[in-house]
Amino acid sequence: MRPFLPIFAFLTLPVSATAAAAQIESIYFEHRDWVVACDNTRTCRAAGYQSEDYAAETPAPPVSLLLTRKAGAGEPVGAELSVVPEDDQDPMPGALTLRINGRDRGKADVNRENGTAMLSRAQTGALLDALSRDSKIEAVADDGQRWVLSDDGASAVLLKMDEFQGRLNTPGALARRGDRNEAEVLPAVPALAVHIPDLVATRPDDARLATSAALRTALRATAFGEDESCDILLSDEKQPLTVERVSDDTLLVSTPCQSGAYNQSIGFWTVDEGAPDRPQLVTTSASGFEKGRIWAAHKGRGLGDCWFTAAWSWDGERFVQTEEATTGLCRGFAGGAWRMPTLVSDVQPDPGRPQPHRSLD
């Protein structure tokens, strides 16, 4: 089982479980004010933010640019801005003017509900050119509100994005263009497909397992290490075990694992009814379970302006990891600025997932 995706790290990760044979990788990479996340379909998302000056008496108002590009030759880059008013009481602007090195590059309408604005192809092209060198990039509202996007770290992030998608030295590269044939760019890969079958109802006798001392001992044997740990289970504190049935012969056992200032986690194990002393750990980092899906949502810091999410789905035999994502850097966006996955799946039926963007607190 893979560990949580650290918010402040560079990772190259193989897709877990069912997709392992494909050896498709994902990456998460940060440099200064920029970050890139590429998922197992080879779609990449890069995001830049305002500079963060911890010494400033008044922090710069939050702004972020998201660049999204699917894998494959000739794929365009989509661009979206997101802003937060400097004063929480100020209204969201109705439009933003993109200004690069003092030159206006046109307006973009703002969604007043979430503060995002889709940029045109021409604006996107101007931004990509500006990010290849030192530039002053601003978003300006009609009332004079101004947001300044940092380009510090953009070159390294866009280079990493090109490298992951196999675009280096091609005409369509973002950071290192060349004349290598565009047809050599890596193609897109289908998402992992998982079907969640109907679950079997929990039976009255299943509750007996929750009081089993042998099971608790077996759970403890799996719940320590650098990647997975369940401190509460390993302590003298006896938290109750919860037992649910997922199939005719498989039970799902859970118990609290961690309790911090702003994050709590639950451990989940599958247990073969015929061998209750050999539990299989799914994760010790979950937040809940519903309709065949174990899910996790955790803050990167107390402000709740950056999140990590993950999910594991029951496929009838085992829980397969089907989701992993962050919301990018912690830069003042309630709920995080964007959803930036490193693992995506086609889950049927899909019970839905919590959306951290501007919604979790």
XYZ file of C-alpha atoms in Angstrom:
361
model
C 0.000 0.000 0.000
C 1.313 3.394 -0.918
C 1.706 6.087 1.732
C 0.036 9.446 1.743
C 1.267 11.734 -0.995
C 3.330 14.325 0.887
C 2.351 17.862 -0.030
C 5.925 19.111 0.070
C 7.853 16.522 -1.909
C 8.767 15.246 -5.351
C 7.446 11.783 -6.082
C 7.491 9.421 -9.030
C 4.953 6.743 -8.144
C 3.814 3.548 -9.835
C 0.057 3.114 -9.930
C -1.010 0.649 -7.263
C -2.676 -2.764 -7.324
C -4.576 -3.636 -10.506
C -2.744 -1.122 -12.699
C 0.745 -2.129 -11.553
C 1.386 -4.256 -14.615
C 1.059 -1.233 -16.878
C 3.925 0.538 -15.049
C 2.408 3.943 -15.777
C 3.872 6.487 -13.426
C 2.604 9.651 -11.845
C 4.516 12.606 -10.472
C 4.100 15.393 -7.982
C 6.814 18.060 -8.017
C 7.131 21.468 -6.346
C 9.590 24.244 -7.019
C 9.288 27.626 -5.329
C 5.840 29.061 -6.238
C 4.890 26.342 -8.734
C 3.780 22.719 -8.622
C 2.940 20.011 -11.163
C 0.889 16.832 -10.750
C 0.616 14.253 -13.538
C -1.718 11.292 -13.189
C -1.726 7.714 -14.457
C -3.483 8.711 -17.721
C -0.527 11.057 -18.343
C -2.688 14.164 -17.974
C -0.647 16.914 -16.299
C -1.726 19.934 -14.277
C 0.702 22.699 -13.339
C -0.217 25.521 -10.962
C 1.515 28.757 -10.019
C 0.656 31.142 -7.191
C 1.462 34.526 -5.720
C 4.856 34.895 -4.049
C 4.722 34.109 -0.370
C 6.591 36.701 1.657
C 6.396 35.677 5.297
C 7.954 38.971 6.379
C 5.309 41.132 4.692
C 2.839 42.855 7.005
C 0.076 42.396 4.410
C 0.316 39.142 2.452
C -0.320 39.322 -1.280
C -3.917 38.423 -2.201
C -4.250 34.808 -3.365
C -4.023 34.121 -7.088
C -3.348 30.897 -8.951
C -2.973 29.848 -12.570
C -3.788 26.260 -13.540
C -2.376 24.830 -16.767
C -3.912 21.523 -17.877
C -2.685 19.336 -20.721
C -3.718 15.838 -21.747
C -1.161 13.402 -23.104
C -0.617 12.892 -26.814
C 0.659 14.721 -29.867
C -0.868 18.100 -30.618
C -2.817 18.407 -27.371
C -3.522 22.052 -26.412
C -2.923 23.637 -23.012
C -5.928 24.885 -21.081
C -5.487 27.788 -18.642
C -7.651 28.960 -15.748
C -7.121 31.728 -13.202
C -8.420 31.737 -9.649
C -8.430 34.717 -7.294
C -9.528 35.630 -3.773
C -10.328 39.288 -2.929
C -7.766 40.946 -0.654
C -10.549 41.731 1.800
C -12.945 38.845 2.457
C -15.780 41.367 2.524
C -15.038 42.621 -0.997
C -17.182 41.241 -3.826
C -15.681 38.884 -6.368
C -14.774 40.762 -9.562
C -16.950 40.165 -12.614
C -13.983 40.166 -14.985
C -10.192 40.212 -14.941
C -7.780 41.812 -17.365
C -4.645 39.773 -17.975
C -1.626 42.087 -18.005
C 1.851 40.809 -18.950
C 4.858 43.120 -18.627
C 2.515 46.111 -18.650
C 0.632 45.057 -21.788
C -3.066 44.194 -21.608
C -3.925 40.805 -23.053
C -7.690 41.005 -22.877
C -10.393 40.300 -20.328
C -11.716 37.039 -18.942
C -15.113 36.642 -17.277
C -15.019 35.498 -13.643
C -17.323 32.926 -12.116
C -18.459 34.909 -9.068
C -19.256 31.733 -7.111
C -15.699 30.379 -7.052
C -13.482 33.167 -8.412
C -12.238 31.272 -11.470
C -11.830 32.547 -15.025
C -11.119 30.501 -18.153
C -8.495 32.077 -20.405
C -8.602 32.181 -24.185
C -6.104 30.368 -26.400
C -4.420 33.687 -27.208
C -4.110 34.590 -23.523
C -2.771 31.119 -22.748
C -0.142 31.432 -25.474
C 0.958 34.824 -24.155
C 1.249 33.411 -20.643
C 3.318 30.422 -21.744
C 5.698 32.726 -23.609
C 5.982 34.958 -20.522
C 6.682 32.030 -18.200
C 9.735 31.074 -20.240
C 11.526 34.239 -19.025
C 11.323 36.734 -16.169
C 7.975 38.482 -16.485
C 5.467 40.493 -14.504
C 2.078 38.790 -14.733
C -0.990 40.476 -13.261
C -4.739 39.984 -13.134
C -6.516 43.331 -12.747
C -10.178 43.934 -11.877
C -12.187 46.869 -13.139
C -12.252 48.383 -9.641
C -8.454 48.364 -9.409
C -7.964 45.174 -7.402
C -4.737 43.578 -8.545
C -3.263 40.080 -8.224
C 0.362 39.316 -9.110
C 1.258 35.808 -10.275
C 4.792 34.622 -9.531
C 6.825 33.012 -12.320
C 9.431 31.766 -9.826
C 9.664 28.017 -10.332
C 7.621 27.878 -13.529
C 10.501 26.855 -15.802
C 11.446 23.847 -13.670
C 7.819 22.718 -13.318
C 7.036 23.039 -17.035
C 10.240 21.178 -17.884
C 9.149 18.348 -15.559
C 5.731 18.341 -17.229
C 7.291 18.102 -20.722
C 9.587 15.319 -19.569
C 6.753 13.257 -18.105
C 4.642 13.542 -21.269
C 7.589 12.812 -23.580
C 7.490 16.275 -25.178
C 11.097 17.387 -24.644
C 12.650 18.856 -27.799
C 9.380 18.700 -29.771
C 7.676 21.747 -31.336
C 4.884 21.455 -28.752
C 7.120 21.446 -25.670
C 6.487 24.150 -23.093
C 10.000 24.527 -21.688
C 12.458 22.959 -24.144
C 11.292 23.137 -27.760
C 13.050 21.394 -30.611
C 12.469 19.657 -33.925
C 11.938 16.104 -32.652
C 8.911 14.513 -34.328
C 5.678 15.356 -32.490
C 4.469 11.820 -33.241
C 6.976 10.536 -30.679
C 5.076 12.217 -27.814
C 3.737 9.638 -25.360
C 0.055 8.764 -25.861
C -2.701 8.980 -23.286
C -3.407 5.889 -21.169
C -6.900 4.724 -20.141
C -7.817 5.240 -16.519
C -7.951 2.255 -14.213
C -11.438 0.673 -14.460
C -13.016 -0.701 -11.278
C -16.556 -1.971 -10.775
C -17.984 -1.875 -7.252
C -20.421 -4.795 -6.879
C -23.431 -4.773 -4.591
C -22.305 -5.235 -1.002
C -23.564 -7.992 1.249
C -25.505 -6.862 4.310
C -23.729 -7.136 7.657
C -25.005 -10.076 9.701
C -25.811 -10.062 13.435
C -23.036 -12.564 14.209
C -20.396 -10.359 12.565
C -20.283 -8.182 15.671
C -18.570 -11.033 17.555
C -15.374 -10.332 15.656
C -15.202 -6.833 17.161
C -14.486 -8.317 20.594
C -11.810 -10.758 19.419
C -8.521 -10.266 21.265
C -6.767 -12.398 18.630
C -7.967 -10.093 15.852
C -6.821 -6.976 17.708
C -3.378 -8.549 18.140
C -3.257 -9.418 14.440
C -4.261 -5.872 13.451
C -1.472 -4.435 15.587
C 1.072 -6.582 13.761
C 0.240 -4.781 10.491
C -0.144 -1.237 11.808
C 3.334 0.147 12.267
C 6.070 1.362 9.971
C 7.103 4.446 8.042
C 4.277 4.202 5.483
C 1.417 2.941 7.613
C 0.935 3.336 11.342
C -1.972 3.247 13.757
C -0.745 4.844 16.971
C -4.068 4.594 18.795
C -4.329 0.866 18.062
C -0.742 0.339 19.245
C -1.326 2.285 22.436
C -2.919 1.011 25.621
C -6.104 2.875 24.727
C -8.697 0.331 23.612
C -10.792 1.927 20.910
C -13.708 -0.168 19.621
C -13.444 -2.162 16.412
C -16.174 -1.680 13.814
C -17.072 -4.675 11.647
C -18.989 -4.482 8.348
C -19.479 -7.121 5.690
C -18.565 -6.463 2.042
C -19.045 -9.953 0.584
C -20.205 -13.430 1.570
C -16.787 -14.294 2.997
C -15.049 -10.931 3.552
C -15.436 -8.487 6.434
C -14.177 -4.931 6.735
C -12.755 -3.984 10.152
C -11.939 -0.415 11.152
C -10.698 1.503 14.178
C -9.357 5.030 14.902
C -5.628 5.389 14.197
C -4.545 9.012 14.607
C -5.988 12.093 16.270
C -4.273 15.427 15.708
C -5.058 19.107 15.942
C -6.916 19.236 12.626
C -6.718 15.728 11.128
C -7.968 12.365 12.308
C -7.541 9.035 10.563
C -9.127 5.593 10.602
C -7.518 2.255 9.778
C -9.291 -0.302 7.579
C -8.524 -3.995 7.115
C -10.212 -6.769 5.164
C -10.654 -10.024 7.033
C -11.391 -13.418 5.493
C -14.171 -14.940 7.567
C -12.356 -18.273 7.462
C -9.029 -16.794 8.635
C -9.805 -13.893 11.007
C -6.247 -13.963 12.387
C -4.760 -12.862 9.029
C -6.180 -9.389 8.307
C -5.058 -7.499 5.189
C -4.334 -3.804 5.726
C -5.955 -1.401 3.269
C -4.874 1.908 4.833
C -4.410 3.574 8.208
C -5.061 7.013 6.704
C -8.774 6.954 5.902
C -11.593 9.285 6.875
C -14.604 7.055 6.263
C -16.310 4.272 4.319
C -19.483 4.388 2.248
C -20.999 2.286 -0.555
C -17.924 0.167 -1.186
C -15.487 3.060 -1.074
C -12.961 3.968 1.614
C -12.073 7.632 1.339
C -9.585 10.047 2.880
C -9.525 13.852 3.059
C -6.870 15.603 5.142
C -5.699 19.172 5.577
C -2.131 20.141 4.802
C -2.345 22.770 7.542
C -4.880 24.143 9.979
C -6.095 26.924 7.670
C -7.577 24.302 5.372
C -6.133 25.941 2.260
C -4.507 22.724 1.006
C -5.786 19.148 1.104
C -4.848 15.571 0.305
C -7.539 13.152 -0.848
C -7.518 9.447 -1.678
C -9.917 6.559 -2.170
C -9.903 2.758 -2.258
C -12.754 0.897 -3.973
C -13.993 -2.664 -3.376
C -13.834 -4.693 -6.605
C -15.385 -7.853 -5.208
C -12.069 -9.379 -4.131
C -10.041 -6.590 -2.560
C -9.852 -2.818 -2.099
C -7.999 -1.175 -4.992
C -6.665 2.351 -4.694
C -8.649 4.400 -7.200
C -7.891 8.024 -6.295
C -5.030 10.166 -5.089
C -4.900 13.956 -5.327
C -3.836 17.182 -3.694
C -5.141 20.709 -4.070
C -1.666 22.164 -4.666
C 0.263 24.615 -2.515
C -1.067 26.134 0.710
C -1.586 29.691 -0.489
C -4.754 31.077 1.053
C -7.524 29.383 -0.955
C -10.175 27.949 1.360
C -10.426 24.267 0.480
C -7.429 24.546 -1.858
C -7.142 26.214 -5.231
C -7.437 23.180 -7.523
C -7.892 19.421 -7.595
C -4.619 17.966 -8.910
C -4.797 14.159 -9.113
C -1.937 11.714 -9.418
C -4.253 8.698 -9.633
C -7.627 8.650 -11.401
C -9.994 5.762 -12.101
C -13.232 4.951 -13.840
C -15.265 3.604 -10.928
C -18.678 2.083 -11.679
C -20.961 2.626 -9.985
C -19.230 5.732 -8.651
C -20.587 6.618 -5.177
C -19.170 10.117 -5.493
C -16.358 11.785 -3.603
C -15.905 14.865 -1.398
C -14.776 17.871 -3.401
C -12.203 19.834 -1.404
C -12.041 22.825 -3.786
C -13.523 25.738 -1.835
C -15.762 23.383 0.138
C -13.864 21.694 2.987
C -13.039 23.676 6.089
